[in-house]
Amino acid sequence: MSHADLTLSAWLDLSDEAAGRTAAAIARSTEVRLAGMGPHAYVGRTGRVAFFDRDGIRYALVPGGTVQLGHDADRFVPSARQLTDFTTATAQYDLTRPLGRFVAEATSPPRHVFLPARLVAVRAEEADALLAADDEADLDDSDEEYDHAWLMAGLDRRGLRPPTPDEWEYACAAGATHLFRWGDEYPEGEPYGDVPLIQEPNLFGLVIGDDPYRAEFTTDPAVLCGGDGGAALCGGYGRFLTWLTLATAYRDPDLAEAVYDGGLTGETPVRPVLEIP
């Protein structure tokens, strides 16, 4: 079995010694430095993380396999607080759909997909900060635009790419099948500022989906994941609509157009991925 076929269950079933050998082999094959490995827990779930460094960016191992993604509307049972929050938003913004349908239409559908194991950046980087000055020089000479093709080309020159939408969802959920990576409920307050639940590394050791303003690019130019650009929070849409933007499978069909047309491509985060040979 190649290391790209490493599943989450196989990774967790390895002894510490075998996991160390596997992580070292992955480091050699991807030409990165193994920075550390050990047990890790997130919201009652326990696992194992492995970290790698390359060019000033820290990556974590995200195992693969056949995984469940998307939001299952038939399984979701809203809490009394969610219903109350949604009722308030319905009255204020003339929403006509019931909560279950609203959430289903705002998230990707349930599905099973096969994903290879890969190395994923622990934190997202702003695109123009990640791509070096020589890319900006090329941009000035060619009069191109800071668009998705520019981003993909710049990353490809470094042997990197963004995650696919499926990869992003799985990296965020780390195997959890709830509306959020920690469960179906959200805490009091807004998902911004000092909120340990969203700022603590998830089960894979990633800081992801932690700021609704910082939706991230994927390989699909029409799909950004991990927020809505801050529209709900800045617009005062209430707790339910604001927290929903950090649901693992959340989709905002208008966000990509706003980013590209608004000249925000270079300022929008991207989470580099290193493929495992």
Tab-separated table of C-alpha atoms in Angstrom:
chain	number	residue	atom	x	y	z
A	1	MET	CA	0.000	0.000	0.000
A	2	SER	CA	1.330	3.439	-0.911
A	3	HIS	CA	1.347	6.181	1.692
A	4	ALA	CA	-1.221	8.077	-0.400
A	5	ASP	CA	-3.638	5.209	0.350
A	6	LEU	CA	-3.236	5.613	4.119
A	7	THR	CA	-6.689	5.734	5.740
A	8	LEU	CA	-7.580	7.363	9.050
A	9	SER	CA	-8.342	4.040	10.712
A	10	ALA	CA	-5.073	2.531	9.481
A	11	TRP	CA	-3.124	5.570	10.699
A	12	LEU	CA	-4.686	5.406	14.161
A	13	ASP	CA	-4.203	1.636	14.390
A	14	LEU	CA	-0.438	1.900	13.886
A	15	SER	CA	1.838	1.550	16.882
A	16	ASP	CA	3.774	4.682	17.806
A	17	GLU	CA	6.921	3.144	16.342
A	18	ALA	CA	5.218	2.195	13.071
A	19	ALA	CA	3.556	5.614	12.845
A	20	GLY	CA	6.949	7.257	13.275
A	21	ARG	CA	8.396	5.195	10.437
A	22	THR	CA	5.390	6.027	8.230
A	23	ALA	CA	5.669	9.756	8.946
A	24	ALA	CA	9.417	9.685	8.251
A	25	ALA	CA	8.827	7.911	4.937
A	26	ILE	CA	6.199	10.489	3.951
A	27	ALA	CA	8.653	13.267	4.813
A	28	ARG	CA	11.303	11.721	2.554
A	29	SER	CA	8.927	11.181	-0.355
A	30	THR	CA	7.546	14.721	-0.222
A	31	GLU	CA	10.925	16.340	0.562
A	32	VAL	CA	9.751	18.013	3.758
A	33	ARG	CA	11.017	17.973	7.330
A	34	LEU	CA	9.161	15.899	9.897
A	35	ALA	CA	8.502	18.423	12.675
A	36	GLY	CA	6.739	16.244	15.231
A	37	MET	CA	4.185	13.556	15.900
A	38	GLY	CA	2.018	12.567	18.828
A	39	PRO	CA	-1.462	12.103	20.306
A	40	HIS	CA	-4.025	14.872	19.937
A	41	ALA	CA	-7.620	15.409	21.094
A	42	TYR	CA	-10.446	17.693	19.978
A	43	VAL	CA	-13.885	17.972	21.622
A	44	GLY	CA	-13.933	14.485	23.094
A	45	ARG	CA	-12.290	12.729	20.138
A	46	THR	CA	-8.741	11.429	20.295
A	47	GLY	CA	-6.305	10.827	17.495
A	48	ARG	CA	-2.717	11.208	16.331
A	49	VAL	CA	-1.147	14.105	14.445
A	50	ALA	CA	2.027	14.394	12.399
A	51	PHE	CA	3.467	17.771	11.385
A	52	PHE	CA	5.890	18.653	8.603
A	53	ASP	CA	7.705	21.861	7.586
A	54	ARG	CA	8.564	23.196	4.147
A	55	ASP	CA	9.474	26.735	3.098
A	56	GLY	CA	8.223	28.260	6.329
A	57	ILE	CA	4.808	26.570	6.191
A	58	ARG	CA	3.724	23.865	8.614
A	59	TYR	CA	1.682	20.976	7.237
A	60	ALA	CA	-0.293	18.211	8.919
A	61	LEU	CA	-0.963	14.721	7.666
A	62	VAL	CA	-4.581	14.246	6.596
A	63	PRO	CA	-5.218	10.530	6.018
A	64	GLY	CA	-7.538	9.491	3.192
A	65	GLY	CA	-9.895	6.679	2.327
A	66	THR	CA	-13.582	6.518	1.470
A	67	VAL	CA	-15.191	9.225	3.577
A	68	GLN	CA	-18.648	10.669	4.240
A	69	LEU	CA	-19.134	14.332	3.378
A	70	GLY	CA	-21.944	16.857	3.119
A	71	HIS	CA	-24.904	17.670	5.336
A	72	ASP	CA	-27.545	14.983	5.854
A	73	ALA	CA	-30.779	16.935	6.238
A	74	ASP	CA	-32.684	13.774	7.207
A	75	ARG	CA	-30.407	13.214	10.210
A	76	PHE	CA	-30.242	16.818	11.447
A	77	VAL	CA	-32.532	17.636	14.386
A	78	PRO	CA	-32.361	21.348	15.287
A	79	SER	CA	-32.231	22.323	18.926
A	80	ALA	CA	-34.781	24.616	20.564
A	81	ARG	CA	-32.208	27.424	20.566
A	82	GLN	CA	-31.495	26.975	16.873
A	83	LEU	CA	-35.210	27.094	16.113
A	84	THR	CA	-35.565	30.264	18.171
A	85	ASP	CA	-32.573	31.909	16.489
A	86	PHE	CA	-33.875	30.943	13.067
A	87	THR	CA	-37.382	32.188	13.857
A	88	THR	CA	-35.909	35.557	14.770
A	89	ALA	CA	-33.937	35.672	11.518
A	90	THR	CA	-37.027	34.595	9.553
A	91	ALA	CA	-39.068	37.473	10.920
A	92	GLN	CA	-36.297	40.012	10.379
A	93	TYR	CA	-35.224	38.998	6.875
A	94	ASP	CA	-38.470	37.522	5.439
A	95	LEU	CA	-37.039	34.034	5.030
A	96	THR	CA	-39.669	31.745	3.533
A	97	ARG	CA	-38.031	28.329	3.840
A	98	PRO	CA	-38.231	26.112	6.944
A	99	LEU	CA	-35.008	25.643	8.888
A	100	GLY	CA	-34.244	22.144	7.626
A	101	ARG	CA	-34.648	23.122	3.988
A	102	PHE	CA	-32.688	26.342	4.515
A	103	VAL	CA	-29.724	24.437	5.961
A	104	ALA	CA	-29.910	21.769	3.254
A	105	GLU	CA	-29.801	24.407	0.505
A	106	ALA	CA	-26.906	26.224	2.207
A	107	THR	CA	-24.721	23.109	2.434
A	108	SER	CA	-23.308	20.498	0.090
A	109	PRO	CA	-25.314	17.266	-0.281
A	110	PRO	CA	-24.425	14.053	1.579
A	111	ARG	CA	-22.087	11.782	-0.352
A	112	HIS	CA	-19.255	9.284	-0.052
A	113	VAL	CA	-15.994	9.957	-1.896
A	114	PHE	CA	-12.507	8.464	-1.992
A	115	LEU	CA	-9.677	10.829	-1.073
A	116	PRO	CA	-5.926	10.185	-1.028
A	117	ALA	CA	-3.868	10.960	2.051
A	118	ARG	CA	-2.068	14.301	1.721
A	119	LEU	CA	-0.266	17.039	3.618
A	120	VAL	CA	-2.412	20.105	4.317
A	121	ALA	CA	-1.196	23.454	5.650
A	122	VAL	CA	-2.100	23.920	9.306
A	123	ARG	CA	-3.169	27.508	8.605
A	124	ALA	CA	-4.396	29.230	5.458
A	125	GLU	CA	-2.260	31.954	3.909
A	126	GLU	CA	-3.359	35.081	2.057
A	127	ALA	CA	-2.736	34.424	-1.606
A	128	ASP	CA	-0.586	37.488	-2.315
A	129	ALA	CA	1.501	36.851	0.805
A	130	LEU	CA	2.007	33.197	-0.088
A	131	LEU	CA	3.072	33.732	-3.678
A	132	ALA	CA	6.515	35.251	-4.048
A	133	ALA	CA	7.465	38.621	-5.526
A	134	ASP	CA	8.492	37.075	-8.842
A	135	ASP	CA	4.857	36.141	-9.444
A	136	GLU	CA	3.831	39.731	-8.871
A	137	ALA	CA	6.497	40.853	-11.344
A	138	ASP	CA	5.147	38.398	-13.928
A	139	LEU	CA	1.671	39.746	-13.261
A	140	ASP	CA	2.744	43.347	-13.844
A	141	ASP	CA	4.510	42.452	-17.102
A	142	SER	CA	1.605	40.488	-18.571
A	143	ASP	CA	-1.317	42.644	-17.379
A	144	GLU	CA	-3.080	39.530	-16.113
A	145	GLU	CA	-5.591	39.664	-13.283
A	146	TYR	CA	-5.395	38.306	-9.778
A	147	ASP	CA	-7.856	35.542	-10.533
A	148	HIS	CA	-8.182	31.845	-9.797
A	149	ALA	CA	-5.964	30.873	-12.743
A	150	TRP	CA	-3.222	33.169	-11.411
A	151	LEU	CA	-3.511	31.524	-8.012
A	152	MET	CA	-3.391	27.985	-9.397
A	153	ALA	CA	-0.405	28.767	-11.627
A	154	GLY	CA	1.551	30.381	-8.804
A	155	LEU	CA	0.941	27.456	-6.467
A	156	ASP	CA	1.743	24.908	-9.178
A	157	ARG	CA	5.185	26.471	-9.692
A	158	ARG	CA	5.872	25.594	-6.052
A	159	GLY	CA	4.522	22.070	-6.287
A	160	LEU	CA	1.393	23.099	-4.363
A	161	ARG	CA	-2.324	23.433	-4.974
A	162	PRO	CA	-5.439	24.323	-2.991
A	163	PRO	CA	-7.599	21.513	-1.628
A	164	THR	CA	-10.538	20.331	-3.683
A	165	PRO	CA	-13.917	21.173	-2.098
A	166	ASP	CA	-14.188	17.550	-0.968
A	167	GLU	CA	-10.689	17.618	0.500
A	168	TRP	CA	-11.416	20.873	2.316
A	169	GLU	CA	-14.588	19.472	3.881
A	170	TYR	CA	-12.844	16.337	5.067
A	171	ALA	CA	-9.821	18.251	6.363
A	172	CYS	CA	-12.212	20.403	8.395
A	173	ALA	CA	-14.494	17.629	9.663
A	174	ALA	CA	-11.685	15.116	10.327
A	175	GLY	CA	-14.257	12.348	10.091
A	176	ALA	CA	-17.017	14.070	12.079
A	177	THR	CA	-20.440	13.876	10.405
A	178	HIS	CA	-22.238	16.655	12.307
A	179	LEU	CA	-23.223	20.079	10.989
A	180	PHE	CA	-20.048	21.486	12.566
A	181	ARG	CA	-16.804	19.636	13.214
A	182	TRP	CA	-17.567	19.651	16.957
A	183	GLY	CA	-21.280	18.746	16.770
A	184	ASP	CA	-24.641	20.118	15.651
A	185	GLU	CA	-24.930	22.970	18.155
A	186	TYR	CA	-23.061	26.279	18.362
A	187	PRO	CA	-21.993	28.208	21.464
A	188	GLU	CA	-23.240	31.547	22.715
A	189	GLY	CA	-21.859	34.667	21.100
A	190	GLU	CA	-20.450	35.211	17.629
A	191	PRO	CA	-17.829	33.107	15.784
A	192	TYR	CA	-15.244	35.838	15.858
A	193	GLY	CA	-12.500	36.905	18.243
A	194	ASP	CA	-11.512	34.747	21.210
A	195	VAL	CA	-13.548	31.553	20.645
A	196	PRO	CA	-11.434	28.521	21.632
A	197	LEU	CA	-13.884	26.054	20.067
A	198	ILE	CA	-13.108	27.277	16.560
A	199	GLN	CA	-9.533	28.416	17.126
A	200	GLU	CA	-8.217	25.202	18.647
A	201	PRO	CA	-6.637	22.775	16.161
A	202	ASN	CA	-9.116	20.146	14.978
A	203	LEU	CA	-8.496	16.411	15.177
A	204	PHE	CA	-5.996	16.583	12.297
A	205	GLY	CA	-4.148	19.491	13.949
A	206	LEU	CA	-5.528	22.085	11.524
A	207	VAL	CA	-6.717	25.570	12.437
A	208	ILE	CA	-9.570	25.703	9.946
A	209	GLY	CA	-13.031	27.198	9.637
A	210	ASP	CA	-12.168	29.615	12.447
A	211	ASP	CA	-13.177	32.975	10.957
A	212	PRO	CA	-16.231	33.608	8.742
A	213	TYR	CA	-14.388	36.522	7.105
A	214	ARG	CA	-11.654	34.173	5.841
A	215	ALA	CA	-13.349	31.821	3.403
A	216	GLU	CA	-10.692	29.823	1.549
A	217	PHE	CA	-10.056	29.029	-2.110
A	218	THR	CA	-10.401	25.491	-3.413
A	219	THR	CA	-9.460	23.995	-6.785
A	220	ASP	CA	-12.979	24.876	-7.953
A	221	PRO	CA	-13.084	28.619	-8.761
A	222	ALA	CA	-16.802	28.689	-7.898
A	223	VAL	CA	-16.418	27.170	-4.421
A	224	LEU	CA	-14.846	28.870	-1.406
A	225	CYS	CA	-15.077	27.075	1.933
A	226	GLY	CA	-14.988	28.127	5.562
A	227	GLY	CA	-17.067	31.300	5.681
A	228	ASP	CA	-19.075	33.858	3.743
A	229	GLY	CA	-16.613	36.730	3.672
A	230	GLY	CA	-18.153	38.073	6.875
A	231	ALA	CA	-21.482	39.026	5.295
A	232	ALA	CA	-23.693	37.459	7.977
A	233	LEU	CA	-21.576	38.633	10.899
A	234	CYS	CA	-21.049	42.142	9.554
A	235	GLY	CA	-24.685	42.376	8.512
A	236	GLY	CA	-25.989	41.443	11.946
A	237	TYR	CA	-27.973	38.440	10.709
A	238	GLY	CA	-28.098	36.800	14.131
A	239	ARG	CA	-26.419	33.776	15.681
A	240	PHE	CA	-27.949	31.037	13.558
A	241	LEU	CA	-27.140	32.532	10.141
A	242	THR	CA	-23.705	33.659	11.320
A	243	TRP	CA	-22.634	30.337	12.822
A	244	LEU	CA	-24.025	28.439	9.836
A	245	THR	CA	-21.294	29.997	7.674
A	246	LEU	CA	-18.766	27.876	9.586
A	247	ALA	CA	-20.675	24.636	9.054
A	248	THR	CA	-18.279	22.156	7.466
A	249	ALA	CA	-20.354	21.763	4.288
A	250	TYR	CA	-21.461	25.413	4.017
A	251	ARG	CA	-21.695	26.854	0.506
A	252	ASP	CA	-22.231	30.458	-0.555
A	253	PRO	CA	-22.892	30.503	-4.315
A	254	ASP	CA	-22.347	34.262	-4.572
A	255	LEU	CA	-19.083	34.501	-2.636
A	256	ALA	CA	-16.692	33.581	-5.453
A	257	GLU	CA	-18.144	36.242	-7.748
A	258	ALA	CA	-17.792	38.839	-4.998
A	259	VAL	CA	-14.137	37.891	-4.438
A	260	TYR	CA	-13.150	37.995	-8.102
A	261	ASP	CA	-15.182	41.038	-9.083
A	262	GLY	CA	-14.261	42.891	-5.914
A	263	GLY	CA	-10.517	42.533	-6.465
A	264	LEU	CA	-10.077	40.469	-3.295
A	265	THR	CA	-8.346	37.466	-4.867
A	266	GLY	CA	-4.886	38.338	-3.554
A	267	GLU	CA	-6.241	38.985	-0.053
A	268	THR	CA	-8.333	35.803	0.132
A	269	PRO	CA	-6.784	32.855	1.994
A	270	VAL	CA	-5.674	29.622	0.417
A	271	ARG	CA	-4.559	26.497	2.246
A	272	PRO	CA	-1.640	24.842	0.422
A	273	VAL	CA	-1.755	21.086	-0.177
A	274	LEU	CA	1.226	18.821	-0.807
A	275	GLU	CA	0.399	15.580	-2.561
A	276	ILE	CA	2.054	12.413	-1.272
A	277	PRO	CA	3.718	10.516	-4.149
